[in-house]
Amino acid sequence: MTTEKLDSLLLKSQQGDQLAFENFLIIVADLTLPFLRKKQIPEFDQHDILQNTLMAVHRSLPTYHPTHSVKAWLFAIIRYKVMDYFRQKYRINAEELTEELDLSLLSHSLEDDYIASERTELLETALSKLTHTQQTIIRLMKLEGLSIKEVSQILKISESNVKIQAFRGYKKLAKLLGSRAAFFVCIFLLGLSDLTNKGA
Amino acid sequence: MQTRNQVPESFLTIIQGIAKTLKPVKPIRLLPLFLKWGAISVIPIIMTVFDHHRPDLSAQLHETTFYVPILFLGLGLVLGMFGVLASGFPGERRLTSQTLTLSSVVIGMLLLLYFLPLGKDLAQTHHIVALDDGRACSYKVLELSLIPLLSGIFFLKKLCPTRRRQSGLFLFAMSTVIGSLGLHFLCPSANSAHILVWHFFPVFGTSLLGAWVGLRLLKW
């Protein structure tokens, strides 16, 4: 699907062409669904997220301008709705998963999906190189979705110690993995696959 | 017709339902929105200045140093308000970050000028003395920023900001900067410490509040 084709469909949709808009929404669904499936999001949640995303695209129609990048516009909306879902569903601490991180995570996840499985393996290897405490903290916080307070109670260490260890762990992971975006993508991927496995 | 390989039938029904509700929409343009917001924001300042301006305003209008804060704040405001509205367009990151960064730099430079008086005139008119109680000035800044803030929220909610914290932070900051600009016409103090603390501190305080509020208020 070329950018020009997407742009044309979107401009026709702004003019009220329902068929063009239907085709555009199908493209949005085609982009969003495989991404949600790979993250092993429960099917009933996929339904919700996709519906919200499609409604968001409808609502955002007036904000599109031909001078903007149609892909950037579309991916921003998809990312926004998916991260909103995760924020609510998995009780991710907003300070730890900022909007900045969300966007870099999802831009890579959406556009470079085919390397996701490679990164998962890479992440596991990198995690094994951390200290036992750092590994445990990162798995509990990012994979189990526990808060800092809960982690400190489980490990019987202070909250500030948890934060320091987590920070050191993230830093080491970033160094091991060689790029910040790759690191966060892996955390995201691994985190979701484990979370949904535990829920199953 | 698009390929529907990956899309189950149930979703196709939803898509068709959404597409059926489509009506023609007029693309929102940034510049008219910015002009509307700007016009609404300066109204309270103009009304307040006409009502009870600083006693030395007539004399100050002949002083070059009087216009320095107006120039810096005005430029910072234009850039900042543009950036706030640009952040309401999904995927629009370059214009947003450029304008907001420049705005912060310009306003920051003004604050620096208050600490480092440059030139004889500025040194004579702006000097650091002991900090006085200027709470009334801060309250006035917040009062003058109320209408810009509420109108800014109204305009942003018409858009689709995907970086709500950033949008909220700069929305609150720019609204308070408008208040600080208005106060320049009301408060005769030449005390740099007074200006920095009582005129500009609300900008920082409200910015932090704006980041928190933006995440919740600008949801769509």
Coordinates of C-alpha atoms in Angstrom, one line a residue:
Chain A
M1 CA 0.0 0.0 0.0
T2 CA 1.7 3.2 -1.2
T3 CA 1.7 6.5 0.6
E4 CA 0.0 8.1 -2.4
K5 CA -2.9 5.6 -2.3
L6 CA -3.4 6.1 1.4
D7 CA -3.3 9.9 0.9
S8 CA -5.8 9.7 -1.9
L9 CA -8.2 7.5 0.2
L10 CA -7.9 9.8 3.1
L11 CA -8.6 13.0 1.1
K12 CA -11.6 11.3 -0.5
S13 CA -12.8 10.3 3.0
Q14 CA -12.6 13.9 4.1
Q15 CA -14.8 14.8 1.2
G16 CA -17.4 12.3 2.4
D17 CA -16.6 9.3 0.1
Q18 CA -17.9 6.4 2.3
L19 CA -16.4 3.7 0.1
A20 CA -13.0 5.3 0.2
F21 CA -13.3 5.6 3.9
E22 CA -14.3 2.0 4.2
N23 CA -11.3 0.9 2.2
F24 CA -9.1 3.1 4.4
L25 CA -10.4 1.6 7.6
I26 CA -9.8 -1.9 6.2
I27 CA -6.1 -0.9 5.7
V28 CA -6.0 0.4 9.3
A29 CA -7.5 -2.9 10.5
D30 CA -5.0 -4.8 8.3
L31 CA -2.1 -2.9 9.9
T32 CA -3.4 -3.1 13.5
L33 CA -4.7 -6.6 13.9
P34 CA -1.5 -8.6 13.1
F35 CA 0.3 -6.3 15.5
L36 CA -2.2 -7.0 18.3
R37 CA -2.2 -10.7 17.5
K38 CA 1.6 -10.9 17.8
K39 CA 1.5 -9.2 21.1
Q40 CA -0.9 -12.0 22.2
I41 CA -3.5 -9.6 23.3
P42 CA -6.7 -11.5 24.2
E43 CA -9.2 -11.6 21.3
F44 CA -11.9 -9.8 23.1
D45 CA -9.5 -7.0 23.8
Q46 CA -8.3 -6.9 20.2
H47 CA -11.9 -6.2 19.3
D48 CA -12.1 -3.3 21.7
I49 CA -8.7 -1.8 20.7
L50 CA -9.5 -2.1 17.0
Q51 CA -12.9 -0.5 17.4
N52 CA -11.4 2.3 19.4
T53 CA -8.7 2.8 16.8
L54 CA -11.2 2.9 13.9
M55 CA -13.4 5.4 15.8
A56 CA -10.2 7.5 16.6
V57 CA -9.3 7.6 12.9
H58 CA -12.9 8.7 12.1
R59 CA -12.6 11.4 14.8
S60 CA -9.2 12.5 13.6
L61 CA -10.2 13.0 9.9
P62 CA -10.3 16.8 10.2
T63 CA -6.7 16.9 11.5
Y64 CA -5.2 15.4 8.4
H65 CA -3.6 17.7 5.8
P66 CA -1.9 16.6 2.6
T67 CA 1.3 18.3 3.6
H68 CA 1.6 15.9 6.5
S69 CA 2.9 12.4 6.2
V70 CA -0.1 10.1 6.1
K71 CA 1.8 7.2 7.6
A72 CA 3.0 9.3 10.5
W73 CA -0.5 10.5 11.1
L74 CA -2.0 7.0 10.9
F75 CA 0.7 5.4 13.1
A76 CA 0.4 8.1 15.7
I77 CA -3.3 7.4 16.1
I78 CA -2.8 3.6 16.2
R79 CA 0.0 3.9 18.7
Y80 CA -2.0 6.3 20.8
K81 CA -5.0 4.0 21.1
V82 CA -3.0 0.9 21.7
M83 CA -0.9 2.5 24.5
D84 CA -4.1 3.9 26.1
Y85 CA -5.3 0.4 26.3
F86 CA -2.1 -0.9 27.9
R87 CA -2.0 1.9 30.3
Q88 CA -5.5 1.0 31.6
K89 CA -5.3 -2.7 31.2
Y90 CA -1.9 -3.6 32.7
R91 CA -1.6 -0.8 35.3
I92 CA 1.7 0.3 33.8
N93 CA 3.1 3.1 35.9
A94 CA 2.8 6.2 33.7
E95 CA 6.1 7.7 35.0
E96 CA 8.0 4.5 33.9
L97 CA 6.4 4.2 30.5
T98 CA 6.2 7.8 29.2
E99 CA 4.6 8.8 26.0
E100 CA 8.1 9.2 24.5
L101 CA 8.9 5.6 25.1
D102 CA 5.4 4.5 24.0
L103 CA 5.9 6.1 20.6
S104 CA 9.4 4.7 20.0
L105 CA 8.2 1.3 21.1
L106 CA 5.3 1.2 18.8
S107 CA 6.8 2.8 15.8
H108 CA 9.3 0.0 15.7
S109 CA 6.8 -2.7 16.6
L110 CA 4.4 -1.6 13.9
E111 CA 7.0 -1.0 11.2
D112 CA 9.5 -3.6 11.9
D113 CA 7.3 -6.4 13.1
Y114 CA 9.2 -9.1 11.3
I115 CA 12.2 -8.8 13.6
A116 CA 10.1 -9.1 16.8
S117 CA 10.9 -12.7 17.4
E118 CA 14.6 -12.1 16.9
R119 CA 14.5 -9.4 19.4
T120 CA 12.8 -11.5 22.0
E121 CA 15.6 -14.0 21.9
L122 CA 18.1 -11.2 22.1
L123 CA 16.4 -9.8 25.1
E124 CA 16.4 -13.0 27.0
T125 CA 20.2 -13.3 26.4
A126 CA 20.7 -9.7 27.5
L127 CA 18.6 -10.2 30.7
S128 CA 20.6 -13.2 31.7
K129 CA 23.7 -11.0 31.8
L130 CA 22.2 -8.8 34.6
T131 CA 22.6 -9.4 38.3
H132 CA 19.9 -11.7 39.8
T133 CA 18.3 -8.7 41.6
Q134 CA 18.1 -6.6 38.5
Q135 CA 16.7 -9.4 36.5
T136 CA 14.1 -10.1 39.1
I137 CA 13.1 -6.5 39.4
I138 CA 12.7 -6.0 35.7
R139 CA 10.7 -9.2 35.3
L140 CA 8.4 -8.3 38.2
M141 CA 7.9 -4.7 37.1
K142 CA 7.7 -5.0 33.4
L143 CA 6.5 -8.5 32.9
E144 CA 4.2 -9.0 35.9
G145 CA 3.2 -5.4 35.9
L146 CA 3.8 -4.9 39.6
S147 CA 4.4 -1.4 41.1
I148 CA 7.6 -0.4 42.7
K149 CA 6.0 -0.7 46.2
E150 CA 4.9 -4.2 45.5
V151 CA 8.3 -5.2 44.2
S152 CA 10.0 -3.7 47.2
Q153 CA 7.6 -5.7 49.5
I154 CA 8.3 -9.0 47.7
L155 CA 12.1 -8.5 47.6
K156 CA 12.2 -6.9 51.0
I157 CA 14.3 -4.0 49.9
S158 CA 13.5 -0.3 49.9
E159 CA 11.6 1.4 47.1
S160 CA 14.5 3.6 46.3
N161 CA 16.7 0.6 46.0
V162 CA 14.2 -1.0 43.6
K163 CA 14.3 2.2 41.5
I164 CA 18.1 2.3 41.5
Q165 CA 18.4 -1.4 40.6
A166 CA 15.8 -1.1 37.8
F167 CA 17.6 2.0 36.4
R168 CA 20.9 0.2 36.4
G169 CA 19.3 -2.9 34.8
Y170 CA 17.7 -0.8 32.0
K171 CA 21.0 1.0 31.4
K172 CA 22.9 -2.2 31.2
L173 CA 20.3 -3.7 28.9
A174 CA 20.4 -0.7 26.6
K175 CA 24.2 -1.0 26.4
L176 CA 24.0 -4.7 25.7
L177 CA 21.4 -4.4 23.1
G178 CA 23.1 -1.5 21.4
S179 CA 20.2 0.8 20.8
R180 CA 17.5 2.3 23.1
A181 CA 14.6 1.6 20.7
A182 CA 15.6 -2.1 20.4
F183 CA 15.8 -2.4 24.1
F184 CA 12.4 -1.0 24.8
V185 CA 10.8 -3.0 21.9
C186 CA 12.1 -6.1 23.5
I187 CA 10.9 -5.3 26.9
F188 CA 7.6 -4.5 25.5
L189 CA 7.4 -7.7 23.4
L190 CA 8.7 -10.0 26.1
G191 CA 6.5 -8.3 28.7
L192 CA 3.3 -8.8 26.8
S193 CA 4.0 -12.4 25.8
D194 CA 4.7 -13.4 29.3
L195 CA 1.8 -11.5 30.7
T196 CA -0.7 -13.1 28.5
N197 CA 0.8 -16.5 29.1
K198 CA 0.3 -16.1 32.8
G199 CA -3.3 -15.0 32.2
A200 CA -4.1 -18.0 30.0
Chain B
M1 CA -11.9 -2.8 -3.1
Q2 CA -9.2 -3.4 -0.5
T3 CA -8.0 -6.9 0.4
R4 CA -9.6 -8.2 3.5
N5 CA -7.2 -11.0 4.2
Q6 CA -6.6 -10.4 7.8
V7 CA -9.9 -8.8 8.8
P8 CA -12.6 -11.1 10.2
E9 CA -16.2 -10.6 9.1
S10 CA -17.2 -9.1 12.4
F11 CA -14.7 -6.3 12.0
L12 CA -15.8 -5.7 8.5
T13 CA -19.4 -5.1 9.8
I14 CA -18.0 -2.6 12.3
I15 CA -16.0 -0.9 9.5
Q16 CA -19.0 -0.7 7.3
G17 CA -21.0 0.7 10.2
I18 CA -18.4 3.4 10.9
A19 CA -18.0 4.3 7.2
K20 CA -21.8 4.7 6.9
T21 CA -21.7 7.5 9.5
L22 CA -19.1 9.4 7.5
K23 CA -19.9 13.0 6.6
P24 CA -17.7 15.5 4.7
V25 CA -15.3 17.2 7.1
K26 CA -13.4 20.4 6.7
P27 CA -9.7 20.0 7.4
I28 CA -8.7 22.1 10.4
R29 CA -6.0 24.6 9.6
L30 CA -3.4 25.6 12.1
L31 CA -3.1 29.3 11.4
P32 CA -6.8 30.3 11.7
L33 CA -7.0 28.3 14.9
F34 CA -3.9 30.1 16.3
L35 CA -5.3 33.5 15.4
K36 CA -8.6 32.7 17.1
W37 CA -6.9 31.5 20.2
G38 CA -4.6 34.5 20.2
A39 CA -7.4 37.0 19.8
I40 CA -9.4 35.4 22.7
S41 CA -6.4 35.4 24.9
V42 CA -5.5 39.0 24.6
I43 CA -9.0 40.3 25.4
P44 CA -8.6 40.0 29.2
I45 CA -5.2 41.7 29.0
I46 CA -6.6 44.7 27.0
M47 CA -9.6 45.0 29.3
T48 CA -7.5 44.9 32.4
V49 CA -5.0 47.3 31.1
F50 CA -7.7 49.8 30.2
D51 CA -9.2 49.4 33.6
H52 CA -6.2 49.7 35.9
H53 CA -2.8 49.9 34.3
R54 CA 0.5 50.7 36.1
P55 CA 0.7 54.4 37.2
D56 CA 3.9 55.0 35.2
L57 CA 2.7 53.4 32.0
S58 CA 2.6 56.7 30.0
A59 CA 6.3 57.3 30.9
Q60 CA 7.3 53.7 30.3
L61 CA 5.9 53.8 26.8
H62 CA 8.8 56.1 25.9
E63 CA 11.4 53.7 27.4
T64 CA 13.1 51.1 25.1
T65 CA 13.6 48.8 28.1
F66 CA 9.8 48.6 28.5
Y67 CA 9.5 46.8 25.2
V68 CA 12.2 44.2 25.8
P69 CA 10.0 41.8 27.8
I70 CA 7.1 42.4 25.4
L71 CA 9.3 41.5 22.5
F72 CA 10.7 38.3 24.1
L73 CA 7.4 37.2 25.6
G74 CA 5.5 38.0 22.5
L75 CA 7.8 36.0 20.3
G76 CA 8.0 33.2 22.7
L77 CA 4.2 33.2 23.0
V78 CA 3.6 33.1 19.2
L79 CA 6.0 30.2 18.8
G80 CA 4.7 28.4 21.9
M81 CA 1.0 28.7 21.1
F82 CA 1.7 27.5 17.5
G83 CA 3.5 24.6 18.9
V84 CA 0.7 23.7 21.4
L85 CA -1.9 23.7 18.6
A86 CA 0.5 21.8 16.3
S87 CA 0.8 19.1 18.9
G88 CA -2.9 18.4 18.4
F89 CA -2.3 17.1 14.9
P90 CA -1.4 13.3 15.1
G91 CA 2.1 12.6 13.8
E92 CA 3.1 16.2 13.6
R93 CA 6.2 16.1 15.6
R94 CA 8.8 18.3 13.8
L95 CA 6.8 21.5 13.8
T96 CA 5.7 20.9 17.4
S97 CA 9.2 20.3 18.7
Q98 CA 10.8 23.1 16.8
T99 CA 8.3 25.8 17.8
L100 CA 8.1 24.6 21.4
T101 CA 11.9 24.4 21.8
L102 CA 12.4 27.9 20.2
S103 CA 9.7 29.3 22.4
S104 CA 11.3 27.9 25.5
V105 CA 14.7 29.3 24.4
V106 CA 13.3 32.8 23.7
I107 CA 11.5 33.0 27.0
G108 CA 14.5 31.6 28.8
M109 CA 16.7 34.3 27.3
L110 CA 14.4 36.9 28.7
L111 CA 14.7 35.4 32.2
L112 CA 18.4 35.5 31.8
L113 CA 18.3 39.2 31.0
Y114 CA 16.6 39.8 34.3
F115 CA 19.6 38.2 36.0
L116 CA 22.3 39.7 33.8
P117 CA 21.3 43.3 33.0
L118 CA 22.9 44.1 29.7
G119 CA 23.6 47.7 29.0
K120 CA 23.3 50.8 31.1
D121 CA 19.6 51.4 30.7
L122 CA 18.6 47.9 31.7
A123 CA 20.9 47.9 34.7
Q124 CA 19.4 51.1 35.9
T125 CA 15.8 50.0 35.5
H126 CA 16.1 46.3 36.5
H127 CA 18.1 45.6 39.6
I128 CA 18.0 42.7 42.1
V129 CA 17.0 43.8 45.5
A130 CA 15.5 41.9 48.4
L131 CA 12.4 39.8 47.5
D132 CA 9.1 41.4 48.5
D133 CA 5.7 39.9 49.0
G134 CA 4.3 39.9 45.5
R135 CA 1.6 37.3 45.9
A136 CA -0.9 39.7 44.5
C137 CA 1.1 39.7 41.2
S138 CA 1.1 35.9 41.1
Y139 CA -2.7 35.8 41.6
K140 CA -3.1 38.4 38.8
V141 CA -1.0 36.2 36.5
L142 CA -3.2 33.3 37.2
E143 CA -6.3 35.4 36.8
L144 CA -5.2 36.7 33.4
S145 CA -4.2 33.2 32.2
L146 CA -7.6 31.8 32.9
I147 CA -9.3 32.7 29.7
P148 CA -6.3 31.7 27.5
L149 CA -6.2 28.4 29.3
L150 CA -9.8 27.6 29.0
S151 CA -9.9 28.6 25.3
G152 CA -6.7 26.7 24.7
I153 CA -8.3 23.6 26.2
F154 CA -11.4 24.1 24.1
F155 CA -9.3 24.3 20.9
L156 CA -7.1 21.4 21.8
K157 CA -10.0 19.2 22.5
K158 CA -11.3 19.8 19.0
L159 CA -8.0 18.4 17.8
C160 CA -6.4 15.0 18.6
P161 CA -3.3 15.4 20.7
T162 CA -1.4 12.1 20.9
R163 CA 1.2 13.5 23.4
R164 CA -1.1 14.7 26.1
R165 CA 1.5 15.4 28.7
Q166 CA 3.6 17.6 26.4
S167 CA 0.5 19.4 25.1
G168 CA -0.8 20.0 28.6
L169 CA 2.5 21.2 29.9
F170 CA 3.0 23.8 27.2
L171 CA -0.7 24.8 27.1
F172 CA -0.6 25.7 30.8
A173 CA 2.8 27.3 30.4
M174 CA 1.8 29.5 27.4
S175 CA -1.4 30.5 29.2
T176 CA 0.5 31.7 32.2
V177 CA 3.1 33.5 30.0
I178 CA 0.2 35.4 28.6
G179 CA -0.7 36.3 32.2
S180 CA 2.9 37.4 32.8
L181 CA 2.8 39.5 29.7
G182 CA -0.3 41.2 30.8
L183 CA 1.1 41.8 34.3
H184 CA 4.0 43.8 32.6
F185 CA 1.4 46.5 31.9
L186 CA 0.1 46.4 35.5
C187 CA 3.0 46.0 37.8
P188 CA 5.5 48.9 38.1
S189 CA 8.1 46.9 40.0
A190 CA 11.6 47.0 38.6
N191 CA 12.9 44.5 41.1
S192 CA 14.3 41.6 39.1
A193 CA 13.8 39.2 42.0
H194 CA 10.2 40.2 42.2
I195 CA 9.6 39.7 38.5
L196 CA 11.4 36.4 38.4
V197 CA 9.6 35.0 41.4
W198 CA 6.2 36.5 41.4
H199 CA 5.6 37.0 37.7
F200 CA 7.4 33.9 36.2
F201 CA 7.2 31.3 38.9
P202 CA 3.5 30.6 38.2
V203 CA 4.6 29.7 34.7
F204 CA 6.8 26.8 36.0
G205 CA 4.3 25.7 38.6
T206 CA 1.4 25.6 36.2
S207 CA 3.5 23.8 33.6
L208 CA 4.0 20.9 35.9
L209 CA 0.4 20.9 36.8
G210 CA -0.4 21.0 33.1
A211 CA 1.6 17.9 32.3
W212 CA -0.5 16.0 34.9
V213 CA -3.8 17.6 33.9
G214 CA -3.1 17.2 30.2
L215 CA -2.8 13.4 30.5
R216 CA -6.3 13.3 31.9
L217 CA -8.1 16.2 30.4
L218 CA -7.0 15.9 26.8
K219 CA -8.1 12.3 26.3
W220 CA -10.0 11.6 23.2

